[in-house]
Amino acid sequence: MIFRLLGPLTVAGTAGITGGPKVRALLARLLLDAGGTVAVERLVDGLYGDEPPAGAQGALQAQVSRLRRALPPGMTVEFSPAGYRLTVADPAAEVDVVRFEALAREGARAGAAGDPGRAAGLLREALGLWRGPALADVRDAPFAAGQTARLDALRLDAVEEWAAAELAVDGDPAVLVRELERWAREQPLRERLRGLQMRALGAAGRQADALAVYEEVRASLAEELGADPSPELSAVHLEVLRGGGAAPERAFPPLPAPLTDFVGRERERERLAALVAAARLVTLVGPGGAGKTRLALEVGAGLRGEVRFVDLGAVAGVPGPSGEVAEAFATALGVRGAARLEAALAGRPVLLIVDNCEHVVAETAVLVRRLLAACPGLRVLTTSREALGITGESLLPLGALDPEAAEELFVRRAAGVRPGFTGHARVAELCAGLDGLPLAVELAAARLRTLSVEELADGLGERFELLSRGDRTAPERHRTLRAVVEWSWSLLEPGERDLAARLSVFRGGATAQAVARVCGAGAGTLASLVEKSLVEVRDDGRYRMLETIRAYAAERLPDGDPAPAAHRAYYRELAEAADPELRGPAQLEWLARLDAEDANLRAALRRAAPEDGLRLVAALSPYWWLRGLRGRVAAPVAELLDRVEPTEERGEEYALCVLAAGLREGGHVDRARGFLTSCTAPLRQPYTAFLWSTSVGPVEGLRLGDDPWSRSLGLVGRAHLTPEPAEAEALLAEALAGFRALGERWGTATALEGLASHARDPLPLLAEALALFEELGVAEDVVDLLRRRASVHEAAGDPESARSDRARATTTARRAGLPTPPGGDGTA
């Protein structure tokens, strides 16, 4: 063992770490995360606490330099953007703290698995690593108090596990009695420890002394805590009276047992368990129905040591040390009166799972902070729709299940009400429509008693009526989907409710700028809705409501509220601002922006008045063409056509509307062609002539605009019409130069494709055009170009490359939902 922290700090191969207490404290802090990187901020906090010096990072660097000089040869402290790391090849072999924790964990697992002999050996080795108090000579460091309390609690847990294992294998009772008496002097009210002491005394034939221990504990509990001995300690007392010695049992009440299996949160369970092990206060935050309580209990059930469950669901928010929140804590801990909470928890390593804090979050925060400050061995895991907001609180947001887990949950719960159910083609659609919320998925599965999956999926528009029956024994706020959302809604301030209702006009989320413009809300109110789990913030910075919450909020939007009209105006303006940018160097950025707003743009189209709808279609037609989305918008555009009274003034917009609706013949097409034929002014939308000619047929006499992009596109059109190859090539070269000057990818690729027809070696031109089309994501052009290049390869005697391009064309077409081209298997 090279580094020892379980006692005075020592380093093998050195006479001692020189450089002063800060250097020793820095070494100890790095060793506690041996093998890992510790962030600079955590090191500064750990060394300097709440009052870091000016230039704290520079001071830290100086201490690191001193530590590097003091370390044995071959060891150093490495720096990376993530922080500092002490180079330790094998932490479990070289650092006693790491070795102790690993042995203690393995010993506890062996005991739980029914192998007390192995457990006793592992725990004996773990406890033998201690040479005195942990972090003995760095206890003045700000980080030391919390770490010392954690290690002392782990040591005490290990002592209890070791004693239980020794009793199970009939270990030497004299040794057990001696060790347990020493620990009992330090922890006189720790009931599991005292119960083990009584058993050891009984095994040594000292029944009278064992009974005296019980009386001592009973009197101390009554006097100091106003509590009676736990049922487990009373059971030990009864065993001693009978002259027996049963194997030790868990000395605290079990957690609430689930009625169903645990599905779909394995990754979150691991993350939460790691957080609970590393932090003293952890909060699971998320919307109602996300499964916070179940996950917390699942993690708590897997922990060794004392875990207590505090349910605040039925508690009223009465502030003060004797309020209902404090009384709920006291009841869970078996304490008579909330005033004795600190005394009951002093020196007692325990994890409290505090459930349903959101409606009493302020009162809970005050109490939890007070208890954590007074009781170093206490850890707290809370579940809430809002964080407690305490310094040092670690948050784990819990949202929707991933699609596969949601489907698995539905199938398992459905099989419980409809035996033999194994799945259905529309389960994925149903779960996605329910946002992947576990409670909503379970409520839907329960309805399979009387409804089919098709009826459930088709009925999502009336989700609150559809899922209006739940577990009769569940808390009222969890019995139906509506009740889940109503509970969260009831906790909002009036201004928060107004904003939440207005946010329902958005589809697929919104930027902060859009929320401010459409809802007239400040950043503070929006942040509050995020904190209360009514709104999510995605990694891309967009704000989004779960569809279930959005549907409820939409019911609360008053008639005549300005938000719907503001939403339509904002997204029409966005589309019109994006249109010219799609013909310039920022093309990709604006395509991505429109991609993110696609659902909002379609929602604005469905709600638009005829005039605004025509303008929106005209502005978005190039985007729909480039992204291959015309099929997605055909239905709402066709509905708009039915409401439009076309005029010459908006004849061009009407024609684009006809194209977007997917019409190629009939009255609308004839009327639109008439408007275009009679049009004498330059086209307002540069794409109109191209889109109409490629979809319906050319219209003679259309005048393109005088902007550079339109002029370049006109050159491409003239090149296709001229019978002279040299003239066509010259026109295409001029067009290419124009498009390149603009930095516009689609026009550049189109000109390159045309020039390839005149080149001796078309492959480089086709390759550049293909790369641009792929960068844009224009699937139809990519497929056409791959097929064309396959023919070039074949003509050049390269069948392998031809097969590869045809196969790529087929894959691209299938992914985009396009018709599969001939030769999709790679053959001509």
CSV table of C-alpha atoms in Angstrom, one decimal, residues 89-436:
chain,number,residue,atom,x,y,z
A,89,ALA,CA,-1.7,2.8,-11.6
A,90,ASP,CA,-3.9,0.6,-9.5
A,91,PRO,CA,-6.0,2.6,-7.0
A,92,ALA,CA,-7.4,-0.5,-5.2
A,93,ALA,CA,-3.9,-1.8,-4.6
A,94,GLU,CA,-2.2,1.5,-3.8
A,95,VAL,CA,-4.7,3.6,-1.9
A,96,ASP,CA,-6.1,2.3,1.4
A,97,VAL,CA,-9.4,4.2,1.2
A,98,VAL,CA,-10.1,2.7,-2.2
A,99,ARG,CA,-9.1,-0.7,-1.1
A,100,PHE,CA,-11.3,-0.4,2.0
A,101,GLU,CA,-14.4,0.7,0.1
A,102,ALA,CA,-13.9,-2.1,-2.4
A,103,LEU,CA,-13.5,-4.8,0.3
A,104,ALA,CA,-16.4,-3.5,2.3
A,105,ARG,CA,-18.7,-3.5,-0.8
A,106,GLU,CA,-17.7,-7.0,-1.7
A,107,GLY,CA,-18.0,-8.3,1.8
A,108,ALA,CA,-21.6,-6.8,2.1
A,109,ARG,CA,-22.5,-8.5,-1.2
A,110,ALA,CA,-21.1,-11.8,0.0
A,111,GLY,CA,-23.2,-11.5,3.2
A,112,ALA,CA,-26.3,-10.7,1.2
A,113,ALA,CA,-25.6,-13.7,-1.1
A,114,GLY,CA,-25.6,-16.1,1.8
A,115,ASP,CA,-21.8,-16.6,2.1
A,116,PRO,CA,-21.0,-15.3,5.6
A,117,GLY,CA,-17.6,-17.0,5.8
A,118,ARG,CA,-16.3,-15.1,2.8
A,119,ALA,CA,-18.0,-11.9,4.0
A,120,ALA,CA,-16.3,-12.2,7.4
A,121,GLY,CA,-12.9,-12.6,5.8
A,122,LEU,CA,-13.3,-9.6,3.4
A,123,LEU,CA,-14.7,-7.3,6.0
A,124,ARG,CA,-12.0,-8.3,8.5
A,125,GLU,CA,-9.4,-7.3,5.9
A,126,ALA,CA,-11.2,-4.1,5.2
A,127,LEU,CA,-11.4,-3.0,8.8
A,128,GLY,CA,-7.7,-4.0,9.3
A,129,LEU,CA,-6.7,-1.1,7.0
A,130,TRP,CA,-7.7,1.4,9.6
A,131,ARG,CA,-4.8,2.8,11.7
A,132,GLY,CA,-6.7,5.6,13.3
A,133,PRO,CA,-9.2,8.3,12.4
A,134,ALA,CA,-9.6,8.9,8.7
A,135,LEU,CA,-7.8,11.9,7.3
A,136,ALA,CA,-6.3,12.4,10.7
A,137,ASP,CA,-3.8,15.2,9.8
A,138,VAL,CA,-5.9,17.1,7.2
A,139,ARG,CA,-9.1,17.4,9.2
A,140,ASP,CA,-8.9,21.2,9.1
A,141,ALA,CA,-9.4,21.2,5.3
A,142,PRO,CA,-12.9,22.3,4.2
A,143,PHE,CA,-13.6,19.1,2.4
A,144,ALA,CA,-12.6,16.8,5.3
A,145,ALA,CA,-15.7,17.0,7.4
A,146,GLY,CA,-18.0,15.6,4.8
A,147,GLN,CA,-15.5,12.9,3.7
A,148,THR,CA,-14.7,11.9,7.3
A,149,ALA,CA,-18.4,11.5,8.1
A,150,ARG,CA,-18.8,9.4,5.0
A,151,LEU,CA,-15.9,7.1,5.7
A,152,ASP,CA,-16.8,6.8,9.4
A,153,ALA,CA,-20.3,5.8,8.4
A,154,LEU,CA,-18.9,3.2,6.0
A,155,ARG,CA,-16.6,1.9,8.7
A,156,LEU,CA,-19.5,1.5,11.1
A,157,ASP,CA,-21.5,-0.3,8.4
A,158,ALA,CA,-18.6,-2.6,7.8
A,159,VAL,CA,-18.3,-3.4,11.6
A,160,GLU,CA,-22.0,-4.4,11.7
A,161,GLU,CA,-21.7,-6.5,8.5
A,162,TRP,CA,-18.6,-8.2,9.9
A,163,ALA,CA,-20.2,-8.9,13.3
A,164,ALA,CA,-23.3,-10.3,11.5
A,165,ALA,CA,-21.1,-12.6,9.4
A,166,GLU,CA,-19.0,-13.8,12.4
A,167,LEU,CA,-22.2,-14.6,14.3
A,168,ALA,CA,-23.5,-16.6,11.3
A,169,VAL,CA,-20.3,-18.7,11.2
A,170,ASP,CA,-20.0,-19.1,15.0
A,171,GLY,CA,-17.0,-16.8,15.3
A,172,ASP,CA,-15.2,-16.2,18.6
A,173,PRO,CA,-17.8,-14.6,20.8
A,174,ALA,CA,-15.2,-13.0,23.1
A,175,VAL,CA,-13.6,-11.1,20.2
A,176,LEU,CA,-17.0,-10.0,19.0
A,177,VAL,CA,-18.1,-8.9,22.5
A,178,ARG,CA,-14.9,-6.9,22.9
A,179,GLU,CA,-15.1,-5.1,19.5
A,180,LEU,CA,-18.8,-4.4,19.8
A,181,GLU,CA,-18.6,-3.0,23.3
A,182,ARG,CA,-16.0,-0.6,22.0
A,183,TRP,CA,-18.2,0.6,19.2
A,184,ALA,CA,-21.3,0.7,21.4
A,185,ARG,CA,-19.6,3.3,23.6
A,186,GLU,CA,-19.4,5.6,20.6
A,187,GLN,CA,-22.8,4.8,19.2
A,188,PRO,CA,-25.0,3.9,22.2
A,189,LEU,CA,-28.3,4.5,20.3
A,190,ARG,CA,-27.5,2.6,17.1
A,191,GLU,CA,-30.0,-0.2,17.4
A,192,ARG,CA,-28.6,-2.6,14.9
A,193,LEU,CA,-25.2,-2.4,16.5
A,194,ARG,CA,-26.6,-2.9,20.0
A,195,GLY,CA,-28.7,-5.8,18.8
A,196,LEU,CA,-25.5,-7.5,17.5
A,197,GLN,CA,-23.9,-6.8,20.8
A,198,MET,CA,-26.7,-8.5,22.6
A,199,ARG,CA,-26.4,-11.5,20.3
A,200,ALA,CA,-22.7,-11.7,20.9
A,201,LEU,CA,-23.2,-11.6,24.6
A,202,GLY,CA,-25.8,-14.3,24.4
A,203,ALA,CA,-23.4,-16.4,22.3
A,204,ALA,CA,-20.8,-16.0,25.0
A,205,GLY,CA,-23.2,-17.2,27.7
A,206,ARG,CA,-23.8,-13.7,29.2
A,207,GLN,CA,-27.6,-13.5,28.9
A,208,ALA,CA,-27.9,-11.2,31.9
A,209,ASP,CA,-25.5,-8.7,30.3
A,210,ALA,CA,-27.3,-8.9,27.0
A,211,LEU,CA,-30.6,-8.1,28.8
A,212,ALA,CA,-28.9,-5.2,30.6
A,213,VAL,CA,-27.9,-3.8,27.2
A,214,TYR,CA,-31.5,-3.9,26.1
A,215,GLU,CA,-32.7,-2.0,29.2
A,216,GLU,CA,-29.9,0.6,28.8
A,217,VAL,CA,-30.9,1.2,25.1
A,218,ARG,CA,-34.7,1.3,26.0
A,219,ALA,CA,-34.2,3.8,28.7
A,220,SER,CA,-31.9,6.0,26.5
A,221,LEU,CA,-34.3,6.0,23.6
A,222,ALA,CA,-37.2,7.0,25.8
A,223,GLU,CA,-35.2,9.8,27.6
A,224,GLU,CA,-33.3,11.3,24.7
A,225,LEU,CA,-35.6,10.6,21.7
A,226,GLY,CA,-39.0,9.8,23.2
A,227,ALA,CA,-39.0,6.6,21.2
A,228,ASP,CA,-39.4,2.9,21.9
A,229,PRO,CA,-37.0,0.2,20.8
A,230,SER,CA,-37.6,-0.9,17.2
A,231,PRO,CA,-39.4,-4.2,16.5
A,232,GLU,CA,-36.1,-5.7,15.4
A,233,LEU,CA,-34.3,-4.9,18.7
A,234,SER,CA,-37.4,-6.1,20.6
A,235,ALA,CA,-37.2,-9.4,18.6
A,236,VAL,CA,-33.5,-9.8,19.7
A,237,HIS,CA,-34.6,-9.1,23.3
A,238,LEU,CA,-37.2,-11.9,23.0
A,239,GLU,CA,-34.6,-14.3,21.6
A,240,VAL,CA,-32.2,-13.6,24.4
A,241,LEU,CA,-35.0,-14.2,27.0
A,242,ARG,CA,-35.7,-17.5,25.3
A,243,GLY,CA,-32.0,-18.4,25.5
A,244,GLY,CA,-31.6,-18.4,21.7
A,245,GLY,CA,-29.5,-16.4,19.2
A,246,ALA,CA,-31.1,-15.9,15.8
A,247,ALA,CA,-29.1,-14.6,12.9
A,248,PRO,CA,-29.1,-10.8,12.7
A,249,GLU,CA,-31.8,-9.1,10.8
A,250,ARG,CA,-32.2,-5.7,9.2
A,251,ALA,CA,-32.6,-3.4,12.2
A,252,PHE,CA,-35.0,-0.9,10.5
A,253,PRO,CA,-38.4,-1.2,8.8
A,254,PRO,CA,-38.5,-2.2,5.1
A,255,LEU,CA,-39.2,0.2,2.3
A,256,PRO,CA,-42.6,0.1,0.6
A,257,ALA,CA,-42.6,-3.0,-1.6
A,258,PRO,CA,-43.5,-2.5,-5.3
A,259,LEU,CA,-46.3,-4.6,-6.8
A,260,THR,CA,-44.8,-4.8,-10.3
A,261,ASP,CA,-41.4,-5.4,-11.8
A,262,PHE,CA,-39.0,-2.6,-12.6
A,263,VAL,CA,-38.8,-1.7,-16.3
A,264,GLY,CA,-36.8,0.7,-18.4
A,265,ARG,CA,-34.7,2.8,-16.0
A,266,GLU,CA,-31.6,0.7,-15.6
A,267,ARG,CA,-29.3,3.5,-16.8
A,268,GLU,CA,-30.9,6.0,-14.5
A,269,ARG,CA,-30.8,3.6,-11.6
A,270,GLU,CA,-27.0,3.3,-12.0
A,271,ARG,CA,-26.6,7.1,-12.2
A,272,LEU,CA,-28.8,7.7,-9.2
A,273,ALA,CA,-27.0,5.0,-7.1
A,274,ALA,CA,-23.6,6.7,-8.0
A,275,LEU,CA,-25.0,10.1,-7.0
A,276,VAL,CA,-26.4,8.9,-3.7
A,277,ALA,CA,-23.0,7.4,-2.9
A,278,ALA,CA,-21.1,10.6,-3.7
A,279,ALA,CA,-23.4,13.4,-2.5
A,280,ARG,CA,-25.3,14.0,0.7
A,281,LEU,CA,-28.3,15.6,-1.0
A,282,VAL,CA,-29.7,14.3,-4.3
A,283,THR,CA,-33.0,15.3,-5.8
A,284,LEU,CA,-34.8,13.4,-8.6
A,285,VAL,CA,-36.7,16.1,-10.5
A,286,GLY,CA,-39.2,15.5,-13.3
A,287,PRO,CA,-42.9,15.8,-14.3
A,288,GLY,CA,-45.6,13.9,-12.6
A,289,GLY,CA,-45.9,10.3,-13.7
A,290,ALA,CA,-42.2,10.0,-14.7
A,291,GLY,CA,-41.6,7.3,-12.1
A,292,LYS,CA,-39.5,9.3,-9.6
A,293,THR,CA,-40.8,7.5,-6.5
A,294,ARG,CA,-40.3,4.0,-8.0
A,295,LEU,CA,-36.7,4.8,-9.1
A,296,ALA,CA,-35.8,6.2,-5.6
A,297,LEU,CA,-37.2,3.1,-3.9
A,298,GLU,CA,-35.5,0.8,-6.3
A,299,VAL,CA,-32.1,2.4,-5.5
A,300,GLY,CA,-32.8,2.6,-1.8
A,301,ALA,CA,-33.7,-1.1,-1.7
A,302,GLY,CA,-30.3,-2.0,-3.1
A,303,LEU,CA,-28.3,-0.1,-0.5
A,304,ARG,CA,-26.8,-1.5,2.7
A,305,GLY,CA,-27.4,0.3,5.9
A,306,GLU,CA,-30.4,2.2,7.2
A,307,VAL,CA,-32.8,3.6,4.7
A,308,ARG,CA,-36.1,5.3,5.7
A,309,PHE,CA,-39.0,6.5,3.6
A,310,VAL,CA,-40.7,9.8,4.2
A,311,ASP,CA,-43.9,10.4,2.2
A,312,LEU,CA,-44.9,14.1,2.0
A,313,GLY,CA,-47.8,13.5,-0.4
A,314,ALA,CA,-50.5,14.1,2.1
A,315,VAL,CA,-48.7,16.8,4.1
A,316,ALA,CA,-49.7,20.4,4.2
A,317,GLY,CA,-47.1,23.1,4.0
A,318,VAL,CA,-47.1,24.5,7.6
A,319,PRO,CA,-43.7,26.1,8.2
A,320,GLY,CA,-41.7,25.8,11.4
A,321,PRO,CA,-39.8,23.1,13.3
A,322,SER,CA,-43.1,21.6,14.5
A,323,GLY,CA,-44.9,21.7,11.1
A,324,GLU,CA,-46.4,18.8,9.3
A,325,VAL,CA,-43.2,18.2,7.2
A,326,ALA,CA,-41.1,17.9,10.3
A,327,GLU,CA,-43.7,15.6,11.9
A,328,ALA,CA,-43.6,13.4,8.8
A,329,PHE,CA,-39.8,13.0,9.2
A,330,ALA,CA,-40.2,12.2,12.9
A,331,THR,CA,-42.9,9.5,12.2
A,332,ALA,CA,-40.7,7.9,9.6
A,333,LEU,CA,-37.8,7.7,12.0
A,334,GLY,CA,-39.9,6.5,14.9
A,335,VAL,CA,-39.2,9.6,16.9
A,336,ARG,CA,-41.8,11.1,19.3
A,337,GLY,CA,-41.9,14.7,18.3
A,338,ALA,CA,-40.2,16.7,15.6
A,339,ALA,CA,-38.1,18.7,18.1
A,340,ARG,CA,-36.0,15.5,18.7
A,341,LEU,CA,-35.0,15.0,15.0
A,342,GLU,CA,-31.4,16.2,15.4
A,343,ALA,CA,-30.8,14.1,18.4
A,344,ALA,CA,-32.2,11.0,16.7
A,345,LEU,CA,-30.0,11.5,13.7
A,346,ALA,CA,-26.8,12.6,15.5
A,347,GLY,CA,-24.0,10.1,14.7
A,348,ARG,CA,-26.5,7.9,12.8
A,349,PRO,CA,-25.6,7.0,9.2
A,350,VAL,CA,-29.0,6.9,7.5
A,351,LEU,CA,-30.4,7.7,4.0
A,352,LEU,CA,-33.8,9.4,4.0
A,353,ILE,CA,-35.9,9.0,0.9
A,354,VAL,CA,-38.2,12.0,1.0
A,355,ASP,CA,-41.0,11.6,-1.6
A,356,ASN,CA,-43.4,14.2,-3.2
A,357,CYS,CA,-41.7,17.4,-2.0
A,358,GLU,CA,-43.1,19.8,-4.7
A,359,HIS,CA,-46.0,21.3,-2.8
A,360,VAL,CA,-44.0,21.8,0.4
A,361,VAL,CA,-40.6,22.5,-1.3
A,362,ALA,CA,-39.7,25.6,0.8
A,363,GLU,CA,-40.5,23.9,4.2
A,364,THR,CA,-38.7,20.7,3.1
A,365,ALA,CA,-35.6,22.7,2.0
A,366,VAL,CA,-35.3,24.5,5.3
A,367,LEU,CA,-35.7,21.3,7.3
A,368,VAL,CA,-33.3,19.2,5.2
A,369,ARG,CA,-30.6,21.9,5.3
A,370,ARG,CA,-30.9,22.1,9.1
A,371,LEU,CA,-30.6,18.3,9.5
A,372,LEU,CA,-27.7,17.9,7.1
A,373,ALA,CA,-25.8,20.6,8.9
A,374,ALA,CA,-26.4,19.0,12.3
A,375,CYS,CA,-26.0,15.4,11.4
A,376,PRO,CA,-22.9,14.5,9.4
A,377,GLY,CA,-24.0,10.8,8.9
A,378,LEU,CA,-27.3,11.8,7.2
A,379,ARG,CA,-27.9,11.6,3.5
A,380,VAL,CA,-31.1,12.6,1.8
A,381,LEU,CA,-32.7,11.6,-1.5
A,382,THR,CA,-35.7,13.6,-2.5
A,383,THR,CA,-38.3,13.3,-5.3
A,384,SER,CA,-39.9,16.5,-6.5
A,385,ARG,CA,-41.2,18.3,-9.5
A,386,GLU,CA,-39.0,21.2,-8.4
A,387,ALA,CA,-35.5,21.2,-6.9
A,388,LEU,CA,-35.0,22.2,-3.2
A,389,GLY,CA,-32.5,24.8,-4.2
A,390,ILE,CA,-30.0,24.1,-1.5
A,391,THR,CA,-26.2,24.6,-2.0
A,392,GLY,CA,-24.6,21.2,-2.6
A,393,GLU,CA,-27.8,19.7,-4.0
A,394,SER,CA,-27.2,17.2,-6.9
A,395,LEU,CA,-30.0,17.0,-9.4
A,396,LEU,CA,-31.0,14.0,-11.6
A,397,PRO,CA,-33.7,15.1,-14.1
A,398,LEU,CA,-36.1,12.2,-15.0
A,399,GLY,CA,-38.1,12.5,-18.2
A,400,ALA,CA,-39.6,10.2,-20.7
A,401,LEU,CA,-38.6,6.6,-21.1
A,402,ASP,CA,-36.7,5.8,-24.3
A,403,PRO,CA,-38.9,4.4,-27.0
A,404,GLU,CA,-37.9,0.7,-26.5
A,405,ALA,CA,-38.3,0.9,-22.8
A,406,ALA,CA,-41.7,2.5,-23.1
A,407,GLU,CA,-42.9,-0.2,-25.5
A,408,GLU,CA,-41.5,-2.9,-23.2
A,409,LEU,CA,-43.4,-1.4,-20.2
A,410,PHE,CA,-46.6,-1.2,-22.2
A,411,VAL,CA,-46.3,-4.9,-23.3
A,412,ARG,CA,-45.5,-6.1,-19.8
A,413,ARG,CA,-48.4,-4.3,-18.1
A,414,ALA,CA,-50.8,-5.1,-21.0
A,415,ALA,CA,-50.0,-8.8,-20.6
A,416,GLY,CA,-51.2,-8.5,-17.0
A,417,VAL,CA,-54.7,-7.5,-18.0
A,418,ARG,CA,-54.8,-9.3,-21.4
A,419,PRO,CA,-53.0,-12.6,-21.0
A,420,GLY,CA,-51.0,-13.6,-24.1
A,421,PHE,CA,-50.5,-10.0,-25.3
A,422,THR,CA,-47.0,-9.8,-26.8
A,423,GLY,CA,-47.2,-6.6,-28.9
A,424,HIS,CA,-48.8,-4.7,-31.7
A,425,ALA,CA,-47.7,-2.6,-34.7
A,426,ARG,CA,-49.1,0.6,-33.2
A,427,VAL,CA,-47.6,0.3,-29.6
A,428,ALA,CA,-44.6,2.5,-30.6
A,429,GLU,CA,-47.0,5.2,-31.9
A,430,LEU,CA,-49.1,5.0,-28.8
A,431,CYS,CA,-46.2,5.3,-26.4
A,432,ALA,CA,-44.7,8.2,-28.3
A,433,GLY,CA,-48.0,10.0,-28.2
A,434,LEU,CA,-48.0,9.5,-24.4
A,435,ASP,CA,-44.5,11.1,-24.3
A,436,GLY,CA,-43.1,7.9,-22.9
